[in-house]
Amino acid sequence: MSTESLAEEAKQAVMAYDSKKTVDVANRVIAEGADIVAIIQDGFTKGMTEIGSLFEAKKLFLPHIMAAAGAMNAALNILTPELEKRGGKMDEGLGKFVICSIEGDIHSIGKDIVAIMLKVAGFSVVNIGRDVPLKDIVQACKDNNAKYVGTSALMTSTMVNQKTFEGLLKKEGIRDKLVTNVGGAPVTQQWAEEIGADVYSENASDAVAKMTKIAG
Ligand code: HCB
């Protein structure tokens, strides 16, 4: 089956809140050796985005989002270890990369995809979770002697914490030691520039492309 057809099935399965189906698609992606990243981005993620739009249009409600997220996560639980396996022996030599969903934000699906893809690309990723207080992110950067820090914000109300975080890094005297990366659905290149973040990443592939270039 083509990658396009599998991606379409993945999208439809998320939109049907059907975990059995998402797991079935994930298993077939592995069995057929299909492109996992393409299926995640062009399939499962597109289904989630569509669910988000229907929610915004008040055609769906929170339980629908939770069910769709559950279906997507069921597939990611299968695809993530396979992605790591296909990455071969991961040399994490590109440096420590602290990543999290920022204070106030419990959305974690996208951040976890970015984390795993950066790991496969060769970063030593320290995924410190979701809704992480800004002071704890700073502490994790210090404790790990991180070179890079990525924050994910899925809401307009939590994006502002990315700006506060930039200020906190300066106050703590470690801003110059870090490359900051920002992402999440409402985040844009313009926002990154406005708050003084070093890199904006639209999606996981973009994060890998831009960060590996910087890591040299
Ligand atoms: Co949630 N939610 N949600 N939600 N949710 C959004 C984000 C809305 C846009 C839905 C809407 O109104 N249309 C909305 C935010 C509105 C706004 O502020 N503009 C919203 C809301 C309001 C809420 C609650 C407040 C609802 C409520 O309780 N009334 C609540 C949040 C509570 C809180 O955080 N304090 C809430 C809860 C939930 C869950 C728990 C049901 C569930 C999350 C489950 C989980 O993550 N474990 C959920 C979901 C799933 C969504 C939508 C539908 C999908 C998000 C998602 O997973 N997308 C989302 C609608 C949408 O975004 N269009 C909706 C798929 C992933 C793969 O994409 O964009 O997250 P991504 O990540 C990409 C990309 O952005 C980038 O790469 C990733 C991979 O390609 N990236 C980074 C992300 N982080 C990065 C970090 C980097 O350093 C670099 C790149």
PDB file of C-alpha atoms and ligand atoms in Angstrom:
ATOM      1  CA  MET A   1       0.000   0.000   0.000  1.00  0.00           C
ATOM      2  CA  SER A   2       1.316   3.487  -0.836  1.00  0.00           C
ATOM      3  CA  THR A   3       2.438   5.946   1.852  1.00  0.00           C
ATOM      4  CA  GLU A   4      -0.346   8.307   0.719  1.00  0.00           C
ATOM      5  CA  SER A   5      -3.045   5.635   1.246  1.00  0.00           C
ATOM      6  CA  LEU A   6      -1.656   4.664   4.658  1.00  0.00           C
ATOM      7  CA  ALA A   7      -1.506   8.338   5.656  1.00  0.00           C
ATOM      8  CA  GLU A   8      -5.121   8.820   4.592  1.00  0.00           C
ATOM      9  CA  GLU A   9      -6.152   5.758   6.623  1.00  0.00           C
ATOM     10  CA  ALA A  10      -4.232   7.115   9.618  1.00  0.00           C
ATOM     11  CA  LYS A  11      -6.026  10.460   9.318  1.00  0.00           C
ATOM     12  CA  GLN A  12      -9.447   8.828   9.035  1.00  0.00           C
ATOM     13  CA  ALA A  13      -8.769   6.513  11.994  1.00  0.00           C
ATOM     14  CA  VAL A  14      -7.925   9.472  14.276  1.00  0.00           C
ATOM     15  CA  MET A  15     -11.016  11.299  13.067  1.00  0.00           C
ATOM     16  CA  ALA A  16     -13.094   8.211  13.887  1.00  0.00           C
ATOM     17  CA  TYR A  17     -11.544   8.069  17.430  1.00  0.00           C
ATOM     18  CA  ASP A  18     -10.729   4.474  16.565  1.00  0.00           C
ATOM     19  CA  SER A  19      -7.718   3.229  18.555  1.00  0.00           C
ATOM     20  CA  LYS A  20      -8.018  -0.277  17.126  1.00  0.00           C
ATOM     21  CA  LYS A  21      -7.750   1.204  13.654  1.00  0.00           C
ATOM     22  CA  THR A  22      -4.851   3.558  14.483  1.00  0.00           C
ATOM     23  CA  VAL A  23      -2.959   0.618  16.017  1.00  0.00           C
ATOM     24  CA  ASP A  24      -3.736  -1.487  12.936  1.00  0.00           C
ATOM     25  CA  VAL A  25      -2.420   1.246  10.624  1.00  0.00           C
ATOM     26  CA  ALA A  26       0.714   1.652  12.791  1.00  0.00           C
ATOM     27  CA  ASN A  27       1.405  -2.088  12.662  1.00  0.00           C
ATOM     28  CA  ARG A  28       0.974  -2.131   8.886  1.00  0.00           C
ATOM     29  CA  VAL A  29       3.302   0.880   8.514  1.00  0.00           C
ATOM     30  CA  ILE A  30       5.971  -1.121  10.338  1.00  0.00           C
ATOM     31  CA  ALA A  31       5.278  -4.384   8.490  1.00  0.00           C
ATOM     32  CA  GLU A  32       5.431  -2.627   5.111  1.00  0.00           C
ATOM     33  CA  GLY A  33       8.526  -0.598   5.999  1.00  0.00           C
ATOM     34  CA  ALA A  34       6.659   2.615   5.140  1.00  0.00           C
ATOM     35  CA  ASP A  35       7.904   6.097   5.962  1.00  0.00           C
ATOM     36  CA  ILE A  36       6.961   6.584   9.633  1.00  0.00           C
ATOM     37  CA  VAL A  37       7.610  10.332   9.694  1.00  0.00           C
ATOM     38  CA  ALA A  38       5.394  10.887   6.640  1.00  0.00           C
ATOM     39  CA  ILE A  39       2.588   8.832   8.178  1.00  0.00           C
ATOM     40  CA  ILE A  40       2.803  10.774  11.451  1.00  0.00           C
ATOM     41  CA  GLN A  41       2.893  14.190   9.792  1.00  0.00           C
ATOM     42  CA  ASP A  42       0.635  13.662   6.780  1.00  0.00           C
ATOM     43  CA  GLY A  43      -1.712  11.176   8.449  1.00  0.00           C
ATOM     44  CA  PHE A  44      -2.195  11.123  12.213  1.00  0.00           C
ATOM     45  CA  THR A  45      -1.304  14.801  12.711  1.00  0.00           C
ATOM     46  CA  LYS A  46      -3.623  15.936   9.905  1.00  0.00           C
ATOM     47  CA  GLY A  47      -6.456  14.004  11.565  1.00  0.00           C
ATOM     48  CA  MET A  48      -5.749  15.746  14.893  1.00  0.00           C
ATOM     49  CA  THR A  49      -5.589  19.156  13.210  1.00  0.00           C
ATOM     50  CA  GLU A  50      -8.953  18.545  11.543  1.00  0.00           C
ATOM     51  CA  ILE A  51     -10.454  17.516  14.891  1.00  0.00           C
ATOM     52  CA  GLY A  52      -9.089  20.777  16.337  1.00  0.00           C
ATOM     53  CA  SER A  53     -10.778  22.802  13.584  1.00  0.00           C
ATOM     54  CA  LEU A  54     -14.118  21.043  14.171  1.00  0.00           C
ATOM     55  CA  PHE A  55     -13.740  21.748  17.899  1.00  0.00           C
ATOM     56  CA  GLU A  56     -13.068  25.400  17.129  1.00  0.00           C
ATOM     57  CA  ALA A  57     -16.203  25.486  14.940  1.00  0.00           C
ATOM     58  CA  LYS A  58     -18.128  24.052  17.931  1.00  0.00           C
ATOM     59  CA  LYS A  59     -19.030  20.952  15.925  1.00  0.00           C
ATOM     60  CA  LEU A  60     -17.096  18.762  18.375  1.00  0.00           C
ATOM     61  CA  PHE A  61     -16.466  18.918  22.127  1.00  0.00           C
ATOM     62  CA  LEU A  62     -13.596  18.175  24.513  1.00  0.00           C
ATOM     63  CA  PRO A  63     -14.370  14.442  24.910  1.00  0.00           C
ATOM     64  CA  HIS A  64     -13.987  14.121  21.120  1.00  0.00           C
ATOM     65  CA  ILE A  65     -10.537  15.720  21.290  1.00  0.00           C
ATOM     66  CA  MET A  66      -9.562  13.438  24.156  1.00  0.00           C
ATOM     67  CA  ALA A  67     -10.734  10.376  22.249  1.00  0.00           C
ATOM     68  CA  ALA A  68      -8.872  11.440  19.092  1.00  0.00           C
ATOM     69  CA  ALA A  69      -5.712  12.155  21.130  1.00  0.00           C
ATOM     70  CA  GLY A  70      -6.031   8.705  22.731  1.00  0.00           C
ATOM     71  CA  ALA A  71      -6.301   7.076  19.313  1.00  0.00           C
ATOM     72  CA  MET A  72      -3.279   8.996  18.040  1.00  0.00           C
ATOM     73  CA  ASN A  73      -1.223   8.165  21.125  1.00  0.00           C
ATOM     74  CA  ALA A  74      -2.035   4.460  20.771  1.00  0.00           C
ATOM     75  CA  ALA A  75      -0.399   4.558  17.324  1.00  0.00           C
ATOM     76  CA  LEU A  76       2.543   6.676  18.486  1.00  0.00           C
ATOM     77  CA  ASN A  77       3.273   4.172  21.273  1.00  0.00           C
ATOM     78  CA  ILE A  78       3.883   1.617  18.537  1.00  0.00           C
ATOM     79  CA  LEU A  79       5.631   3.858  16.010  1.00  0.00           C
ATOM     80  CA  THR A  80       8.009   5.651  18.380  1.00  0.00           C
ATOM     81  CA  PRO A  81      10.109   2.609  19.400  1.00  0.00           C
ATOM     82  CA  GLU A  82      10.240   1.547  15.747  1.00  0.00           C
ATOM     83  CA  LEU A  83      11.431   5.014  14.732  1.00  0.00           C
ATOM     84  CA  GLU A  84      14.186   4.752  17.345  1.00  0.00           C
ATOM     85  CA  LYS A  85      15.080   1.270  16.125  1.00  0.00           C
ATOM     86  CA  ARG A  86      15.319   2.425  12.530  1.00  0.00           C
ATOM     87  CA  GLY A  87      17.535   5.291  13.668  1.00  0.00           C
ATOM     88  CA  GLY A  88      20.085   2.546  14.348  1.00  0.00           C
ATOM     89  CA  LYS A  89      22.655   2.969  17.087  1.00  0.00           C
ATOM     90  CA  MET A  90      21.940   6.508  18.170  1.00  0.00           C
ATOM     91  CA  ASP A  91      25.073   8.459  18.794  1.00  0.00           C
ATOM     92  CA  GLU A  92      23.645  11.378  20.801  1.00  0.00           C
ATOM     93  CA  GLY A  93      26.742  13.414  19.951  1.00  0.00           C
ATOM     94  CA  LEU A  94      25.017  16.562  18.774  1.00  0.00           C
ATOM     95  CA  GLY A  95      24.610  17.774  22.351  1.00  0.00           C
ATOM     96  CA  LYS A  96      22.042  18.016  25.127  1.00  0.00           C
ATOM     97  CA  PHE A  97      18.597  19.209  24.099  1.00  0.00           C
ATOM     98  CA  VAL A  98      16.099  19.983  26.860  1.00  0.00           C
ATOM     99  CA  ILE A  99      12.504  19.982  25.629  1.00  0.00           C
ATOM    100  CA  CYS A 100       9.088  20.403  27.252  1.00  0.00           C
ATOM    101  CA  SER A 101       5.608  21.826  26.989  1.00  0.00           C
ATOM    102  CA  ILE A 102       5.770  25.173  28.643  1.00  0.00           C
ATOM    103  CA  GLU A 103       4.232  26.205  31.964  1.00  0.00           C
ATOM    104  CA  GLY A 104       0.437  26.125  31.814  1.00  0.00           C
ATOM    105  CA  ASP A 105       0.278  23.864  28.777  1.00  0.00           C
ATOM    106  CA  ILE A 106      -0.591  20.174  29.037  1.00  0.00           C
ATOM    107  CA  HIS A 107      -0.529  19.493  25.260  1.00  0.00           C
ATOM    108  CA  SER A 108       2.281  17.009  24.722  1.00  0.00           C
ATOM    109  CA  ILE A 109       1.697  14.975  21.558  1.00  0.00           C
ATOM    110  CA  GLY A 110       3.602  17.286  19.197  1.00  0.00           C
ATOM    111  CA  LYS A 111       6.406  17.971  21.686  1.00  0.00           C
ATOM    112  CA  ASP A 112       6.931  14.212  22.140  1.00  0.00           C
ATOM    113  CA  ILE A 113       7.151  13.708  18.364  1.00  0.00           C
ATOM    114  CA  VAL A 114       9.758  16.470  18.113  1.00  0.00           C
ATOM    115  CA  ALA A 115      11.676  14.936  21.045  1.00  0.00           C
ATOM    116  CA  ILE A 116      11.873  11.496  19.491  1.00  0.00           C
ATOM    117  CA  MET A 117      12.877  12.815  16.074  1.00  0.00           C
ATOM    118  CA  LEU A 118      15.645  14.963  17.548  1.00  0.00           C
ATOM    119  CA  LYS A 119      16.872  11.890  19.421  1.00  0.00           C
ATOM    120  CA  VAL A 120      16.904   9.830  16.242  1.00  0.00           C
ATOM    121  CA  ALA A 121      18.787  12.702  14.543  1.00  0.00           C
ATOM    122  CA  GLY A 122      21.580  12.471  17.137  1.00  0.00           C
ATOM    123  CA  PHE A 123      20.751  14.884  19.963  1.00  0.00           C
ATOM    124  CA  SER A 124      20.850  13.782  23.575  1.00  0.00           C
ATOM    125  CA  VAL A 125      17.263  14.701  24.385  1.00  0.00           C
ATOM    126  CA  VAL A 126      16.057  15.388  27.907  1.00  0.00           C
ATOM    127  CA  ASN A 127      12.265  15.448  27.707  1.00  0.00           C
ATOM    128  CA  ILE A 128      11.118  17.011  30.967  1.00  0.00           C
ATOM    129  CA  GLY A 129       7.381  16.707  30.356  1.00  0.00           C
ATOM    130  CA  ARG A 130       4.488  19.085  30.105  1.00  0.00           C
ATOM    131  CA  ASP A 131       3.195  22.101  32.002  1.00  0.00           C
ATOM    132  CA  VAL A 132       6.750  22.608  33.256  1.00  0.00           C
ATOM    133  CA  PRO A 133       7.293  25.708  35.419  1.00  0.00           C
ATOM    134  CA  LEU A 134       9.747  28.149  33.817  1.00  0.00           C
ATOM    135  CA  LYS A 135      12.157  27.958  36.758  1.00  0.00           C
ATOM    136  CA  ASP A 136      12.271  24.150  36.375  1.00  0.00           C
ATOM    137  CA  ILE A 137      13.139  24.464  32.686  1.00  0.00           C
ATOM    138  CA  VAL A 138      16.004  26.801  33.593  1.00  0.00           C
ATOM    139  CA  GLN A 139      17.158  24.338  36.258  1.00  0.00           C
ATOM    140  CA  ALA A 140      17.034  21.419  33.796  1.00  0.00           C
ATOM    141  CA  CYS A 141      19.157  23.413  31.327  1.00  0.00           C
ATOM    142  CA  LYS A 142      21.716  24.102  34.054  1.00  0.00           C
ATOM    143  CA  ASP A 143      21.717  20.550  35.456  1.00  0.00           C
ATOM    144  CA  ASN A 144      22.208  19.036  32.010  1.00  0.00           C
ATOM    145  CA  ASN A 145      24.595  21.679  30.728  1.00  0.00           C
ATOM    146  CA  ALA A 146      22.233  21.904  27.752  1.00  0.00           C
ATOM    147  CA  LYS A 147      23.172  23.493  24.447  1.00  0.00           C
ATOM    148  CA  TYR A 148      19.599  23.657  23.185  1.00  0.00           C
ATOM    149  CA  VAL A 149      16.182  24.158  24.720  1.00  0.00           C
ATOM    150  CA  GLY A 150      12.837  23.665  23.004  1.00  0.00           C
ATOM    151  CA  THR A 151       9.497  24.840  24.353  1.00  0.00           C
ATOM    152  CA  SER A 152       6.115  23.880  23.015  1.00  0.00           C
ATOM    153  CA  ALA A 153       3.031  26.100  23.376  1.00  0.00           C
ATOM    154  CA  LEU A 154      -0.326  25.097  21.911  1.00  0.00           C
ATOM    155  CA  MET A 155      -2.372  27.950  23.309  1.00  0.00           C
ATOM    156  CA  THR A 156      -2.271  31.701  22.856  1.00  0.00           C
ATOM    157  CA  SER A 157      -2.427  31.947  26.657  1.00  0.00           C
ATOM    158  CA  THR A 158       0.761  29.880  27.113  1.00  0.00           C
ATOM    159  CA  MET A 159       2.754  31.298  24.175  1.00  0.00           C
ATOM    160  CA  VAL A 160       3.443  34.345  26.321  1.00  0.00           C
ATOM    161  CA  ASN A 161       5.412  32.113  28.677  1.00  0.00           C
ATOM    162  CA  GLN A 162       7.929  31.564  25.873  1.00  0.00           C
ATOM    163  CA  LYS A 163       8.587  35.299  25.999  1.00  0.00           C
ATOM    164  CA  THR A 164       8.893  35.303  29.789  1.00  0.00           C
ATOM    165  CA  PHE A 165      11.240  32.314  29.492  1.00  0.00           C
ATOM    166  CA  GLU A 166      13.594  34.266  27.199  1.00  0.00           C
ATOM    167  CA  GLY A 167      13.750  36.996  29.858  1.00  0.00           C
ATOM    168  CA  LEU A 168      14.330  34.490  32.646  1.00  0.00           C
ATOM    169  CA  LEU A 169      17.249  32.892  30.789  1.00  0.00           C
ATOM    170  CA  LYS A 170      18.862  36.341  30.508  1.00  0.00           C
ATOM    171  CA  LYS A 171      18.236  37.067  34.183  1.00  0.00           C
ATOM    172  CA  GLU A 172      19.839  33.738  35.113  1.00  0.00           C
ATOM    173  CA  GLY A 173      22.853  34.583  32.934  1.00  0.00           C
ATOM    174  CA  ILE A 174      22.576  31.507  30.699  1.00  0.00           C
ATOM    175  CA  ARG A 175      20.822  32.930  27.605  1.00  0.00           C
ATOM    176  CA  ASP A 176      24.080  33.147  25.609  1.00  0.00           C
ATOM    177  CA  LYS A 177      24.928  29.506  26.349  1.00  0.00           C
ATOM    178  CA  LEU A 178      21.727  28.212  24.763  1.00  0.00           C
ATOM    179  CA  VAL A 179      20.017  28.022  21.410  1.00  0.00           C
ATOM    180  CA  THR A 180      16.294  28.435  22.026  1.00  0.00           C
ATOM    181  CA  ASN A 181      13.741  26.713  19.818  1.00  0.00           C
ATOM    182  CA  VAL A 182      10.025  27.462  19.906  1.00  0.00           C
ATOM    183  CA  GLY A 183       7.116  25.530  18.425  1.00  0.00           C
ATOM    184  CA  GLY A 184       3.439  24.692  18.728  1.00  0.00           C
ATOM    185  CA  ALA A 185       0.403  25.354  16.536  1.00  0.00           C
ATOM    186  CA  PRO A 186      -0.078  29.098  17.279  1.00  0.00           C
ATOM    187  CA  VAL A 187       3.669  29.845  17.249  1.00  0.00           C
ATOM    188  CA  THR A 188       5.152  31.512  14.152  1.00  0.00           C
ATOM    189  CA  GLN A 189       8.473  32.738  12.796  1.00  0.00           C
ATOM    190  CA  GLN A 190       7.267  36.256  13.531  1.00  0.00           C
ATOM    191  CA  TRP A 191       6.585  35.344  17.173  1.00  0.00           C
ATOM    192  CA  ALA A 192      10.037  33.788  17.505  1.00  0.00           C
ATOM    193  CA  GLU A 193      11.626  36.989  16.195  1.00  0.00           C
ATOM    194  CA  GLU A 194       9.452  39.184  18.404  1.00  0.00           C
ATOM    195  CA  ILE A 195      10.443  37.385  21.613  1.00  0.00           C
ATOM    196  CA  GLY A 196      14.088  36.871  20.621  1.00  0.00           C
ATOM    197  CA  ALA A 197      14.003  33.079  20.299  1.00  0.00           C
ATOM    198  CA  ASP A 198      16.752  31.700  18.056  1.00  0.00           C
ATOM    199  CA  VAL A 199      14.760  29.169  16.033  1.00  0.00           C
ATOM    200  CA  TYR A 200      11.130  28.612  15.084  1.00  0.00           C
ATOM    201  CA  SER A 201      10.156  25.092  14.025  1.00  0.00           C
ATOM    202  CA  GLU A 202       6.899  24.481  12.216  1.00  0.00           C
ATOM    203  CA  ASN A 203       6.989  20.727  12.752  1.00  0.00           C
ATOM    204  CA  ALA A 204       9.297  17.904  13.803  1.00  0.00           C
ATOM    205  CA  SER A 205      11.094  17.622  10.429  1.00  0.00           C
ATOM    206  CA  ASP A 206      11.672  21.365  10.411  1.00  0.00           C
ATOM    207  CA  ALA A 207      13.099  21.155  13.953  1.00  0.00           C
ATOM    208  CA  VAL A 208      15.482  18.380  12.920  1.00  0.00           C
ATOM    209  CA  ALA A 209      16.580  20.208   9.740  1.00  0.00           C
ATOM    210  CA  LYS A 210      17.217  23.539  11.474  1.00  0.00           C
ATOM    211  CA  MET A 211      18.766  22.181  14.669  1.00  0.00           C
ATOM    212  CA  THR A 212      21.142  19.696  13.000  1.00  0.00           C
ATOM    213  CA  LYS A 213      22.331  22.547  10.751  1.00  0.00           C
ATOM    214  CA  ILE A 214      23.072  24.666  13.825  1.00  0.00           C
ATOM    215  CA  ALA A 215      24.720  21.739  15.638  1.00  0.00           C
ATOM    216  CA  GLY A 216      26.975  21.548  12.597  1.00  0.00           C
TER     217      GLY A 216
HETATM  218 CO1  HCB B   1      -6.461  21.251  23.392  1.00  0.00          CO
HETATM  219  N1  HCB B   1      -6.603  22.977  22.468  1.00  0.00           N
HETATM  220  N2  HCB B   1      -7.055  21.971  25.019  1.00  0.00           N
HETATM  221  N3  HCB B   1      -6.274  19.416  23.971  1.00  0.00           N
HETATM  222  N4  HCB B   1      -6.121  20.681  21.559  1.00  0.00           N
HETATM  223  C1  HCB B   1      -6.103  23.088  21.097  1.00  0.00           C
HETATM  224  C2  HCB B   1      -4.613  23.407  21.125  1.00  0.00           C
HETATM  225  C3  HCB B   1      -6.978  24.294  20.536  1.00  0.00           C
HETATM  226  C4  HCB B   1      -6.284  25.080  19.422  1.00  0.00           C
HETATM  227  C5  HCB B   1      -8.366  23.782  20.086  1.00  0.00           C
HETATM  228  C6  HCB B   1      -9.220  24.873  19.514  1.00  0.00           C
HETATM  229  O1  HCB B   1      -9.814  25.656  20.232  1.00  0.00           O
HETATM  230  N5  HCB B   1      -9.315  24.946  18.213  1.00  0.00           N
HETATM  231  C7  HCB B   1      -7.238  25.130  21.855  1.00  0.00           C
HETATM  232  C8  HCB B   1      -6.262  26.289  22.110  1.00  0.00           C
HETATM  233  C9  HCB B   1      -6.892  27.605  21.698  1.00  0.00           C
HETATM  234  C10 HCB B   1      -5.935  28.748  21.785  1.00  0.00           C
HETATM  235  O2  HCB B   1      -5.426  29.068  22.806  1.00  0.00           O
HETATM  236  N6  HCB B   1      -5.702  29.384  20.673  1.00  0.00           N
HETATM  237  C11 HCB B   1      -7.201  24.050  22.929  1.00  0.00           C
HETATM  238  C12 HCB B   1      -7.754  24.206  24.235  1.00  0.00           C
HETATM  239  C13 HCB B   1      -8.486  25.517  24.487  1.00  0.00           C
HETATM  240  C14 HCB B   1      -7.619  23.219  25.239  1.00  0.00           C
HETATM  241  C15 HCB B   1      -8.130  23.263  26.690  1.00  0.00           C
HETATM  242  C16 HCB B   1      -7.989  24.605  27.424  1.00  0.00           C
HETATM  243  C17 HCB B   1      -9.609  22.797  26.635  1.00  0.00           C
HETATM  244  C18 HCB B   1     -10.355  22.876  27.933  1.00  0.00           C
HETATM  245  O3  HCB B   1      -9.980  22.278  28.902  1.00  0.00           O
HETATM  246  N7  HCB B   1     -11.412  23.660  27.896  1.00  0.00           N
HETATM  247  C19 HCB B   1      -7.259  22.163  27.356  1.00  0.00           C
HETATM  248  C20 HCB B   1      -5.856  22.679  27.758  1.00  0.00           C
HETATM  249  C21 HCB B   1      -5.543  22.678  29.180  1.00  0.00           C
HETATM  250  C22 HCB B   1      -4.087  23.111  29.402  1.00  0.00           C
HETATM  251  O4  HCB B   1      -3.185  22.904  28.624  1.00  0.00           O
HETATM  252  N8  HCB B   1      -3.849  23.754  30.518  1.00  0.00           N
HETATM  253  C23 HCB B   1      -7.017  21.272  26.200  1.00  0.00           C
HETATM  254  C24 HCB B   1      -6.810  19.906  26.341  1.00  0.00           C
HETATM  255  C25 HCB B   1      -6.512  19.039  25.293  1.00  0.00           C
HETATM  256  C26 HCB B   1      -6.431  17.523  25.453  1.00  0.00           C
HETATM  257  C27 HCB B   1      -5.843  17.093  26.801  1.00  0.00           C
HETATM  258  C28 HCB B   1      -7.811  16.955  25.313  1.00  0.00           C
HETATM  259  C29 HCB B   1      -5.580  17.146  24.182  1.00  0.00           C
HETATM  260  C30 HCB B   1      -4.056  17.067  24.453  1.00  0.00           C
HETATM  261  C31 HCB B   1      -3.578  15.646  24.707  1.00  0.00           C
HETATM  262  C32 HCB B   1      -2.081  15.600  24.812  1.00  0.00           C
HETATM  263  O5  HCB B   1      -1.322  16.369  24.207  1.00  0.00           O
HETATM  264  N9  HCB B   1      -1.591  14.665  25.597  1.00  0.00           N
HETATM  265  C33 HCB B   1      -5.839  18.344  23.271  1.00  0.00           C
HETATM  266  C34 HCB B   1      -5.595  18.338  21.876  1.00  0.00           C
HETATM  267  C35 HCB B   1      -5.156  17.019  21.276  1.00  0.00           C
HETATM  268  C36 HCB B   1      -5.761  19.503  21.063  1.00  0.00           C
HETATM  269  C37 HCB B   1      -5.677  19.634  19.517  1.00  0.00           C
HETATM  270  C38 HCB B   1      -6.963  19.124  18.925  1.00  0.00           C
HETATM  271  C39 HCB B   1      -4.532  18.937  18.819  1.00  0.00           C
HETATM  272  C40 HCB B   1      -3.125  19.220  19.361  1.00  0.00           C
HETATM  273  C41 HCB B   1      -2.189  18.167  18.791  1.00  0.00           C
HETATM  274  O6  HCB B   1      -1.845  17.209  19.471  1.00  0.00           O
HETATM  275  N10 HCB B   1      -1.828  18.302  17.494  1.00  0.00           N
HETATM  276  C42 HCB B   1      -5.534  21.190  19.352  1.00  0.00           C
HETATM  277  C43 HCB B   1      -5.974  21.765  18.002  1.00  0.00           C
HETATM  278  C44 HCB B   1      -4.823  22.160  17.122  1.00  0.00           C
HETATM  279  O7  HCB B   1      -3.690  22.263  17.508  1.00  0.00           O
HETATM  280  N11 HCB B   1      -5.131  22.451  15.887  1.00  0.00           N
HETATM  281  C45 HCB B   1      -6.367  21.694  20.525  1.00  0.00           C
HETATM  282  C46 HCB B   1      -1.011  17.324  16.792  1.00  0.00           C
HETATM  283  C47 HCB B   1       0.483  17.606  17.037  1.00  0.00           C
HETATM  284  C48 HCB B   1       1.334  16.567  16.302  1.00  0.00           C
HETATM  285  O8  HCB B   1       0.768  18.892  16.498  1.00  0.00           O
HETATM  286  O9  HCB B   1       1.082  21.375  16.717  1.00  0.00           O
HETATM  287  O10 HCB B   1       1.106  19.898  18.786  1.00  0.00           O
HETATM  288  P1  HCB B   1       1.412  20.078  17.357  1.00  0.00           P
HETATM  289  O11 HCB B   1       2.991  19.842  17.247  1.00  0.00           O
HETATM  290  C49 HCB B   1       3.746  19.982  16.040  1.00  0.00           C
HETATM  291  C50 HCB B   1       4.259  21.400  15.779  1.00  0.00           C
HETATM  292  O12 HCB B   1       3.491  22.429  16.383  1.00  0.00           O
HETATM  293  C51 HCB B   1       5.699  21.382  16.215  1.00  0.00           C
HETATM  294  O13 HCB B   1       6.076  20.059  15.886  1.00  0.00           O
HETATM  295  C52 HCB B   1       5.019  19.165  16.253  1.00  0.00           C
HETATM  296  C53 HCB B   1       5.114  17.897  15.458  1.00  0.00           C
HETATM  297  O14 HCB B   1       5.093  18.112  14.078  1.00  0.00           O
HETATM  298  N12 HCB B   1       6.047  21.619  17.621  1.00  0.00           N
HETATM  299  C54 HCB B   1       7.304  21.993  18.026  1.00  0.00           C
HETATM  300  C55 HCB B   1       5.303  21.453  18.728  1.00  0.00           C
HETATM  301  N13 HCB B   1       6.011  21.720  19.817  1.00  0.00           N
HETATM  302  C56 HCB B   1       7.258  22.049  19.441  1.00  0.00           C
HETATM  303  C57 HCB B   1       8.375  22.408  20.190  1.00  0.00           C
HETATM  304  C58 HCB B   1       9.535  22.721  19.514  1.00  0.00           C
HETATM  305  O15 HCB B   1      10.621  23.081  20.186  1.00  0.00           O
HETATM  306  C59 HCB B   1       9.583  22.668  18.108  1.00  0.00           C
HETATM  307  C60 HCB B   1       8.477  22.304  17.351  1.00  0.00           C
END
